[in-house]
Amino acid sequence: MTDVYSFQPLMIGRPYRIEYIHSYGEVSQFFLGLKEQKLYASRCPRCGATWLPPRRDCGKCGAKCNWFEASTEGKIHTYSVLHFAGEAFLNDLPFVLVYVEFPGIDTVFLSRLVGVKPEDIVIGMSVKARFKRLVEWNANDVYFVPA
Amino acid sequence: MTDVYSFQPLMIGRPYRIEYIHSYGEVSQFFLGLKEQKLYASRCPRCGATWLPPRRDCGKCGAKCNWFEASTEGKIHTYSVLHFAGEAFLNDLPFVLVYVEFPGIDTVFLSRLVGVKPEDIVIGMSVKARFKRLVEWNANDVYFVPA
Amino acid sequence: MRRVCVISGGITKFAKANPELTQEAMCKDAFDRALADAGLELKDIDSSICTYFSDHFNGQLLFDSLTQDYLGLCPKPSMRIEGGGATGGLGIRAGYMNVASGLSDVCLVYGFEKMSEVNTAKGNEFIALASDTDFDFPVGGFYSGYYATMAQRHMHEFGTTAEQFARIAVKNYDNAFYNPYAQKHERLTVQDVLNAPMIATPITRPMVCVMSDGAACVILASEEKAKQITRRLVYITGLGCGTDTMRLGDRPRGDVILLPGEEPEKYAYLKGRWPGVASFRGGREAARQAYLQAGITDPLHQIDFAEVHDAYASSELQTYEDMDFCKYGDGGKFVEAGLPYLDGELPVNPSGGLIACGHPVGATGIMQGVFALWQLQETIQDHMKSDRLQVKDARRGLIHSHAGTGTYITVHILERGW
Amino acid sequence: MRRVCVISGGITKFAKANPELTQEAMCKDAFDRALADAGLELKDIDSSICTYFSDHFNGQLLFDSLTQDYLGLCPKPSMRIEGGGATGGLGIRAGYMNVASGLSDVCLVYGFEKMSEVNTAKGNEFIALASDTDFDFPVGGFYSGYYATMAQRHMHEFGTTAEQFARIAVKNYDNAFYNPYAQKHERLTVQDVLNAPMIATPITRPMVCVMSDGAACVILASEEKAKQITRRLVYITGLGCGTDTMRLGDRPRGDVILLPGEEPEKYAYLKGRWPGVASFRGGREAARQAYLQAGITDPLHQIDFAEVHDAYASSELQTYEDMDFCKYGDGGKFVEAGLPYLDGELPVNPSGGLIACGHPVGATGIMQGVFALWQLQETIQDHMKSDRLQVKDARRGLIHSHAGTGTYITVHILERGW
Ligand SMILES: [Zn+2]
Ligand SMILES: [Zn+2]
């Protein structure tokens, strides 16, 4: 049965469903690493750039990178308290997005911050990674708490 | 729970669902007409072009078209017997797609042909429209049978 | 190289939902207005560029073929251009390339988006899927969140305030009040904006552009053709396009890209941390290319108005700095000094921008082109039934189109040639 | 206008599924090969054009930003081009425009598609959503069905046979057997093809191209830059792009678009019913523009090989006629006379075409450019470890990219300049 929302103009419901089988490809190790409670990053042997999230190829010079294990402690580079989100995350609201700086990593890493009141969050604050036991095999398997 | 299809590389299931509310906009009358067992078409008052499916604006000269009721009898312009389809229509297989020529209509109209064995279909054969009683408010509410 | 002109434009009224019309009919309405404005007929158009954002919004793939067909342009050449929020700006860039390369003399650049066929949360989710779906989307990343983190960092580094963002929103609403094509016709105070529901700290609802249904188009022509069509010539005299990493967190921290005439010392205070997450490298690079081509070394005084991509009030502020309307870090002071207001030194978003006009993604960057053209042709009165938004003696305008967190940014300089 | 050259190309092996690599890594592999082949470094590229087909295939919107980033090209200019199956050909057209317009000197045009993240029926459904979703998709329309109805009409009007379609499939499989980049390495007989499972009468499975994961790129440069990079200059000497209505049934029935040198009498026997659903008006229009620019009046003898978009064996046959390799209606005789075979008068799809190479949509049209370049540079031996597919003394080639039922078609003429 088709849902009809209006006749003038004629407006109907058209549900659509897709079952993706998604591959993490050459960065699979990062996601497998979350189950080991590790943050795997990449280092470029040519120009020295370090990447977290990791890359097979250096985004700066194009050379093939090597894997290394990053620290799980860092500092808040910036953050925001979200009161609205895409449909998939409405049930999580409100939540805090945070970009984390790590020692020896050129990039900053997006994650969620939990266990701290919004008004107590400050840029520069120390945080550490926590890993979910029951992994969902996605980037949300790691999150951060005050260190 | 995330479905895991492989670990090397890591491959996971990612279902995705969208609920569209689709409007037929300025051609709503065509779809409403199917419930009245009518085929509404468009005629351009400037250049005389006739369109089925209908258009608000003439695709030839750009003028605003008028609605008119097309004949529900025509001839097979071309056809094919389908043994494969997109996911949404796999259960219907095999089925016959047909382009129907109508008197006084410049375009040919895509629909399904039923009630005839594939080996008996020939280009030029007369066919007539049939309309579903239980409409789904889409183009499949009309189909064709031998006249 | 052939010089390229913008000869006319057309636009539909942007609306939260326009179920009365299909996308192709909206495009036709915009196109008919542009044809009429230039006194052209369908046969005078020899090619087109189509822009829309994502197949996800309507579940109709290859929508560009449906619109090309509907506009009566078959079998003429066309192509679809996409680049997130910068889709429209990239479309104008492609139209320029099309004409300047000699492949076309008169090219229609048109764009549309119908965002009302899904609910707002789903629409936001689609847009969030235009960020990295392996690393950023799954943690709950979505665009208001990304821009909010950028804004927080800008506040941290430069002392920028939420009130300064609010002033920008108020300015844009005030302008749009006189723009009949705008989705929103409201008057707000700074307090209204600050007290409105929080979307993502420090961004409140009126600081964010809204989803919209709409279409817009411009007709571009070679100089030779343009001269046969209109006396009010408007040239594209500078083009720029910059890009940046998909993940905001991967942006480098280094030295500022210098604009024509700038010296490195100007930015010594940034100590090599540019752009990080506080500024848009792609916008700076786009400005550099466009200013170089157009011979601009003092944008604040050499540009008469700008239509910039204010998907967020905060990103408008950041854009003042990328465009060198002021120095990096001075965006807040720039707005407090009244410079981007309609009666200021450099009116920014005299149309009301995305915040008040709406952001039907594929149409937005082209909408900017339409409004800029009318400014330079001095036809705001004709098109808006009021000259309230007409920038006096507007001889050179800048339009700026921008995709998610600055992944694509285009800048075009348009100049009066009459 | 500046002359534009193709200076190098790169491609990944097309495969039914390549889960080992993300799309961005596939693009990098193709790009690295093109850089190495031309002796260029990353810094030598000053802009890019990205092509992929639909956001639906991976649920990652704005994928072009992820790849631009991954290739190390930020903050340089880029844009994404899309046009269904013709996406790659339109990308090359945009790259040409980019360079010829003077905006860029050395432009990377790269494309990809990863079609293996959904099952084949879903993939076919996505492609079907690139037909009219109000009128054609809901009745069960999908592309094999549409092309099958076209083929049936061609058979009805001209006496074309399924066996002639089968011969084309066999030819393309035979060629691909020597192409290490092709997805399929099989040998089939005409009987094998005719006896294979029916997809949509008269089209059997081996007459249809397959979904694929892959990436391809070409590097374009201005003539001046190209001369600094390679001695084996290959010029783009003609470009064409045509379009047609989204709904096959809306195609006009009138007079043939004439190519340079043709007279209307040549097609008197068609009695004003062209193109209808039997031919591709957009292909004819694209050929007209390209032949005019390249000075071609006798394509059968003036073109040394062609890589055409054979999504279906039937559409390759129809394309012979659109390109005037033979008259309308003579496509069947053309293949029976052996003319499009590797040792024939005009080898068509010496690479194996889409039918045997695979059709990762955004990469396909660029793949044709890569293979054509290697033919004209006489480097098939170097790249394929065999000169079996090298067309002898190939001086001028045609590449032809095509979207669903001919909604977009591009033609490029490439010529040896050394
Ligand atoms: Zn490196
Ligand atoms: Zn008409």
CSV table of N, CA, C and O in Angstrom, one decimal, chain A residues 14 16-27 51 55-64, chain D residues 19-22 25 28-29 32 42 56-59 69-70 72 117-118 122 125-126 129 133-134:
chain,number,residue,atom,x,y,z
A,14,ARG,N,7.6,7.0,-0.6
A,14,ARG,CA,8.5,6.1,-1.4
A,14,ARG,C,9.6,5.7,-0.5
A,14,ARG,O,10.7,6.3,-0.5
A,16,TYR,N,12.9,3.7,0.7
A,16,TYR,CA,14.0,3.1,0.0
A,16,TYR,C,15.0,2.5,0.9
A,16,TYR,O,15.4,3.2,1.9
A,17,ARG,N,15.4,1.3,0.6
A,17,ARG,CA,16.4,0.7,1.5
A,17,ARG,C,17.5,0.1,0.7
A,17,ARG,O,17.4,-0.5,-0.3
A,18,ILE,N,18.7,0.2,1.3
A,18,ILE,CA,19.9,-0.3,0.6
A,18,ILE,C,20.7,-1.0,1.7
A,18,ILE,O,20.9,-0.6,2.8
A,19,GLU,N,21.2,-2.2,1.3
A,19,GLU,CA,22.1,-3.0,2.2
A,19,GLU,C,23.5,-2.9,1.7
A,19,GLU,O,23.9,-3.7,0.8
A,20,TYR,N,24.3,-2.0,2.2
A,20,TYR,CA,25.7,-1.9,1.7
A,20,TYR,C,26.5,-3.0,2.5
A,20,TYR,O,26.3,-3.2,3.6
A,21,ILE,N,27.5,-3.5,1.7
A,21,ILE,CA,28.5,-4.3,2.4
A,21,ILE,C,29.8,-3.4,2.2
A,21,ILE,O,30.3,-3.4,1.1
A,22,HIS,N,30.2,-2.8,3.2
A,22,HIS,CA,31.2,-1.8,3.1
A,22,HIS,C,32.6,-2.3,3.5
A,22,HIS,O,32.7,-3.0,4.6
A,23,SER,N,33.6,-2.0,2.7
A,23,SER,CA,35.0,-2.5,3.1
A,23,SER,C,35.8,-1.3,3.5
A,23,SER,O,35.8,-0.2,2.9
A,24,TYR,N,36.5,-1.4,4.6
A,24,TYR,CA,37.5,-0.4,5.0
A,24,TYR,C,38.8,-0.5,4.2
A,24,TYR,O,39.7,0.3,4.5
A,25,GLY,N,38.9,-1.5,3.4
A,25,GLY,CA,40.1,-1.5,2.5
A,25,GLY,C,41.4,-1.5,3.2
A,25,GLY,O,41.6,-2.1,4.2
A,26,GLU,N,42.3,-0.6,2.7
A,26,GLU,CA,43.6,-0.6,3.2
A,26,GLU,C,43.8,0.0,4.6
A,26,GLU,O,44.8,0.0,5.2
A,27,VAL,N,42.7,0.6,5.1
A,27,VAL,CA,42.8,1.1,6.5
A,27,VAL,C,42.0,0.2,7.5
A,27,VAL,O,41.7,0.6,8.6
A,51,TRP,N,49.7,10.8,10.3
A,51,TRP,CA,48.3,10.8,10.0
A,51,TRP,C,47.4,10.0,11.0
A,51,TRP,O,47.6,8.8,11.1
A,55,ARG,N,46.4,6.7,6.7
A,55,ARG,CA,46.3,6.7,5.3
A,55,ARG,C,47.4,5.7,4.7
A,55,ARG,O,48.5,5.7,5.3
A,56,ARG,N,47.1,5.0,3.7
A,56,ARG,CA,48.1,4.2,3.1
A,56,ARG,C,49.1,5.1,2.4
A,56,ARG,O,50.3,4.8,2.3
A,57,ASP,N,48.6,6.2,1.8
A,57,ASP,CA,49.5,7.1,1.1
A,57,ASP,C,49.6,8.4,1.7
A,57,ASP,O,48.5,9.0,2.1
A,58,CYS,N,50.7,9.0,1.8
A,58,CYS,CA,50.9,10.3,2.4
A,58,CYS,C,50.1,11.4,1.6
A,58,CYS,O,50.3,11.5,0.4
A,59,GLY,N,49.2,12.1,2.3
A,59,GLY,CA,48.5,13.2,1.7
A,59,GLY,C,49.3,14.4,1.3
A,59,GLY,O,48.8,15.3,0.6
A,60,LYS,N,50.5,14.4,1.8
A,60,LYS,CA,51.4,15.6,1.6
A,60,LYS,C,52.3,15.3,0.4
A,60,LYS,O,52.4,16.2,-0.5
A,61,CYS,N,53.0,14.2,0.4
A,61,CYS,CA,53.9,13.9,-0.7
A,61,CYS,C,53.6,12.7,-1.5
A,61,CYS,O,54.3,12.5,-2.5
A,62,GLY,N,52.6,11.9,-1.1
A,62,GLY,CA,52.2,10.8,-2.0
A,62,GLY,C,52.9,9.5,-1.7
A,62,GLY,O,52.6,8.5,-2.3
A,63,ALA,N,53.9,9.5,-0.8
A,63,ALA,CA,54.7,8.2,-0.6
A,63,ALA,C,53.8,7.2,0.3
A,63,ALA,O,52.9,7.6,0.9
A,64,LYS,N,54.2,6.0,0.2
A,64,LYS,CA,53.5,5.0,1.0
A,64,LYS,C,53.9,5.1,2.5
A,64,LYS,O,55.1,5.1,2.8
D,19,PRO,N,37.7,-5.3,-2.8
D,19,PRO,CA,37.5,-4.9,-1.4
D,19,PRO,C,38.8,-4.5,-0.7
D,19,PRO,O,38.8,-3.8,0.4
D,20,GLU,N,39.9,-4.9,-1.2
D,20,GLU,CA,41.2,-4.6,-0.6
D,20,GLU,C,41.5,-3.2,-0.6
D,20,GLU,O,42.3,-2.7,0.3
D,21,LEU,N,41.0,-2.4,-1.5
D,21,LEU,CA,41.3,-1.0,-1.6
D,21,LEU,C,40.1,-0.1,-1.6
D,21,LEU,O,39.0,-0.5,-2.1
D,22,THR,N,40.2,1.0,-0.9
D,22,THR,CA,39.1,2.0,-1.0
D,22,THR,C,39.2,2.7,-2.4
D,22,THR,O,40.2,2.5,-3.1
D,25,ALA,N,42.3,4.9,-2.8
D,25,ALA,CA,43.5,4.2,-3.0
D,25,ALA,C,43.6,3.7,-4.4
D,25,ALA,O,44.7,3.7,-5.1
D,28,LYS,N,44.6,6.6,-6.5
D,28,LYS,CA,46.0,6.8,-6.3
D,28,LYS,C,46.9,5.9,-7.1
D,28,LYS,O,47.9,6.3,-7.7
D,29,ASP,N,46.5,4.6,-7.2
D,29,ASP,CA,47.3,3.7,-8.0
D,29,ASP,C,47.3,4.1,-9.5
D,29,ASP,O,48.3,4.0,-10.1
D,32,ASP,N,49.4,7.3,-9.8
D,32,ASP,CA,50.9,7.1,-9.7
D,32,ASP,C,51.4,6.5,-11.0
D,32,ASP,O,52.5,6.9,-11.4
D,42,LEU,N,54.0,15.1,-8.3
D,42,LEU,CA,52.7,15.7,-7.8
D,42,LEU,C,52.6,17.2,-8.0
D,42,LEU,O,51.6,17.7,-8.5
D,56,HIS,N,24.8,7.0,-4.7
D,56,HIS,CA,24.1,5.8,-4.2
D,56,HIS,C,25.0,4.6,-4.1
D,56,HIS,O,24.7,3.7,-3.2
D,57,PHE,N,26.0,4.5,-4.9
D,57,PHE,CA,26.8,3.2,-4.9
D,57,PHE,C,27.6,3.0,-3.6
D,57,PHE,O,27.9,1.9,-3.2
D,58,ASN,N,27.9,4.1,-2.9
D,58,ASN,CA,28.7,3.9,-1.7
D,58,ASN,C,28.1,4.6,-0.5
D,58,ASN,O,28.6,4.4,0.6
D,59,GLY,N,27.1,5.4,-0.7
D,59,GLY,CA,26.6,6.2,0.5
D,59,GLY,C,27.6,7.2,1.0
D,59,GLY,O,27.4,7.8,2.1
D,69,ASP,N,41.8,15.1,-1.9
D,69,ASP,CA,42.6,15.1,-0.7
D,69,ASP,C,43.6,14.0,-0.7
D,69,ASP,O,44.8,14.2,-0.5
D,70,TYR,N,43.1,12.8,-0.9
D,70,TYR,CA,44.0,11.6,-0.9
D,70,TYR,C,45.1,11.6,-1.9
D,70,TYR,O,46.2,11.2,-1.6
D,72,GLY,N,46.7,14.2,-2.7
D,72,GLY,CA,47.6,15.2,-2.3
D,72,GLY,C,47.4,16.5,-3.1
D,72,GLY,O,48.4,17.3,-3.2
D,117,GLU,N,29.8,-2.8,-3.5
D,117,GLU,CA,29.3,-2.7,-2.2
D,117,GLU,C,27.8,-3.0,-2.1
D,117,GLU,O,27.2,-3.0,-1.0
D,118,VAL,N,27.2,-3.2,-3.2
D,118,VAL,CA,25.8,-3.7,-3.2
D,118,VAL,C,25.7,-4.9,-4.2
D,118,VAL,O,26.6,-5.1,-5.0
D,122,LYS,N,20.7,-4.9,-7.0
D,122,LYS,CA,20.6,-3.5,-6.4
D,122,LYS,C,21.4,-2.5,-7.3
D,122,LYS,O,20.9,-1.4,-7.6
D,125,GLU,N,19.4,-1.8,-10.1
D,125,GLU,CA,18.3,-0.9,-9.7
D,125,GLU,C,18.8,0.6,-9.6
D,125,GLU,O,18.1,1.5,-10.0
D,126,PHE,N,20.0,0.8,-9.0
D,126,PHE,CA,20.5,2.1,-8.9
D,126,PHE,C,20.6,2.7,-10.4
D,126,PHE,O,20.2,3.9,-10.6
D,129,LEU,N,17.4,3.8,-11.6
D,129,LEU,CA,17.0,5.0,-11.0
D,129,LEU,C,17.6,6.2,-11.8
D,129,LEU,O,17.2,7.4,-11.6
D,133,THR,N,12.1,8.3,-12.8
D,133,THR,CA,11.6,7.6,-11.7
D,133,THR,C,10.1,7.8,-11.5
D,133,THR,O,9.5,7.2,-10.6
D,134,ASP,N,9.5,8.7,-12.2
D,134,ASP,CA,8.0,8.9,-12.1
D,134,ASP,C,7.4,8.0,-13.2
D,134,ASP,O,6.3,7.4,-12.9
